């Protein structure tokens, strides 16, 4: 570990992303609704719970996801909001396990343009939701170790000592 500079630190940070589980990215408790619930009801649930995604579950098992984006699409299209949410949800959404890495969460979110990814157990039961806010909080908590310890110009040599 004699090499210094920003490249070394970027690699070090990448290692954390691939080794730390998504549990470190502050997953939230899932908000679950039934496939038979109306879109209108689910939109009220989203508003009252101050969340941007509802997990559509039957007996605790993930069947779909309905997000703010889906709600906006329904409103913009003038769709009937009294039909079951199962008609407008994303069926079989991308999901993760709690043991998956933070790096995988970032990759899924970035590649699929997702703001929320459900976390499921081995039986398909929703145990949490990892969101952009949780990942951002994780990054903020870890950046000080990498960024704040760097000198202002890592490759710059001072001709004279700075300071007293």
XYZ file of C-alpha atoms in Angstrom:
164
model
C 0.000 0.000 0.000
C 2.721 2.452 -0.908
C 0.796 4.040 -3.718
C -0.978 7.281 -2.869
C -3.318 9.555 -4.731
C -6.957 9.615 -5.634
C -6.819 6.408 -7.660
C -5.811 4.380 -4.617
C -8.623 5.834 -2.541
C -11.215 5.223 -5.284
C -10.230 1.540 -5.368
C -10.415 1.381 -1.577
C -13.918 2.853 -1.686
C -14.993 0.392 -4.379
C -13.961 -2.439 -2.075
C -16.355 -1.168 0.588
C -19.193 -1.023 -1.921
C -18.694 -4.645 -2.878
C -18.117 -6.020 0.616
C -20.633 -4.175 2.767
C -24.190 -5.476 2.669
C -27.161 -3.390 1.628
C -28.161 -3.523 5.291
C -25.558 -0.759 5.764
C -27.444 1.481 3.293
C -30.234 2.231 5.762
C -33.094 0.182 4.324
C -36.544 1.299 5.380
C -39.551 -0.669 6.524
C -41.685 -1.625 3.515
C -45.136 -0.168 2.998
C -47.247 -3.048 1.713
C -50.615 -2.982 -0.034
C -52.779 -5.705 -1.547
C -53.077 -6.313 -5.302
C -56.840 -5.734 -4.960
C -56.449 -2.287 -3.337
C -57.506 0.561 -5.612
C -54.939 2.880 -7.132
C -56.654 5.736 -5.283
C -56.217 3.910 -1.950
C -52.549 3.161 -2.679
C -51.927 6.819 -3.569
C -53.401 7.799 -0.188
C -51.166 5.238 1.519
C -48.106 6.693 -0.244
C -49.069 10.192 0.887
C -49.854 9.271 4.495
C -46.718 7.170 4.919
C -44.503 9.794 3.230
C -42.895 7.192 1.009
C -42.426 7.014 -2.735
C -43.116 3.313 -3.280
C -45.634 0.748 -2.102
C -44.813 -2.936 -2.237
C -47.749 -4.894 -3.628
C -47.835 -8.119 -1.630
C -50.006 -11.165 -1.198
C -49.443 -12.953 2.122
C -46.253 -10.929 2.574
C -44.741 -12.063 -0.732
C -43.741 -9.441 -3.266
C -45.875 -9.413 -6.411
C -45.245 -5.893 -7.623
C -44.327 -2.317 -6.845
C -46.289 0.902 -7.336
C -44.297 4.133 -7.201
C -44.914 7.866 -7.360
C -43.921 7.692 -11.012
C -46.671 5.134 -11.642
C -49.142 7.405 -9.832
C -48.134 10.392 -11.958
C -48.514 8.308 -15.101
C -52.034 7.286 -14.047
C -52.994 10.886 -13.302
C -51.496 12.225 -16.540
C -53.334 9.590 -18.577
C -56.627 10.334 -16.826
C -56.876 6.673 -15.819
C -59.578 5.281 -13.549
C -58.111 5.390 -10.043
C -60.697 3.013 -8.627
C -59.326 -0.074 -10.397
C -57.027 -2.525 -8.586
C -53.406 -1.432 -8.269
C -52.437 -4.764 -9.856
C -53.492 -3.252 -13.204
C -50.900 -0.474 -12.947
C -48.079 -1.887 -10.820
C -44.740 -3.134 -12.077
C -45.065 -6.921 -11.942
C -42.142 -8.995 -10.635
C -39.924 -5.999 -9.838
C -36.181 -6.226 -9.485
C -35.355 -7.089 -5.882
C -32.374 -7.770 -3.647
C -31.433 -9.840 -0.618
C -30.258 -8.188 2.593
C -26.884 -9.885 2.091
C -26.365 -8.294 -1.354
C -23.772 -5.543 -1.540
C -24.266 -1.802 -1.536
C -22.479 -1.834 -4.893
C -25.163 -4.100 -6.317
C -27.869 -1.737 -5.051
C -26.166 1.221 -6.714
C -25.727 -0.740 -9.935
C -29.391 -1.820 -10.001
C -30.634 1.677 -9.233
C -28.382 3.311 -11.773
C -28.958 0.781 -14.537
C -32.718 0.564 -14.096
C -33.288 4.186 -13.058
C -34.909 2.947 -9.832
C -35.279 5.073 -6.715
C -36.410 2.169 -4.536
C -35.491 -1.525 -4.653
C -37.375 -4.074 -2.531
C -35.377 -6.391 -0.281
C -36.775 -9.919 -0.013
C -35.873 -13.027 1.949
C -35.436 -16.537 0.548
C -39.204 -17.093 0.408
C -39.940 -13.838 -1.417
C -41.267 -11.979 1.641
C -40.496 -8.264 1.627
C -38.195 -7.391 4.532
C -37.172 -3.864 3.577
C -36.639 -1.303 0.860
C -33.331 0.275 -0.087
C -33.738 3.734 -1.535
C -31.658 6.494 -3.012
C -31.758 8.426 0.270
C -30.354 5.456 2.206
C -27.581 4.898 -0.317
C -26.726 8.602 -0.272
C -26.590 8.547 3.534
C -24.278 5.512 3.343
C -21.976 7.354 0.908
C -21.881 10.478 3.076
C -20.972 8.378 6.110
C -18.102 6.727 4.240
C -16.696 9.608 2.210
C -15.019 11.382 5.146
C -12.610 8.469 5.551
C -11.603 8.781 1.922
C -12.048 12.350 0.798
C -11.492 14.398 3.944
C -8.146 12.740 4.644
C -6.701 13.717 1.265
C -4.433 16.762 1.114
C -5.797 19.596 -1.055
C -3.424 18.633 -3.877
C -2.196 15.058 -3.345
C 0.545 15.284 -5.977
C 1.720 18.818 -5.225
C 5.083 19.221 -3.459
C 5.639 22.322 -1.383
C 8.920 24.170 -1.896
C 8.803 25.436 1.672
C 7.081 24.211 4.760
C 3.585 25.528 5.183
C 2.540 26.785 8.594
C 4.425 27.691 11.743
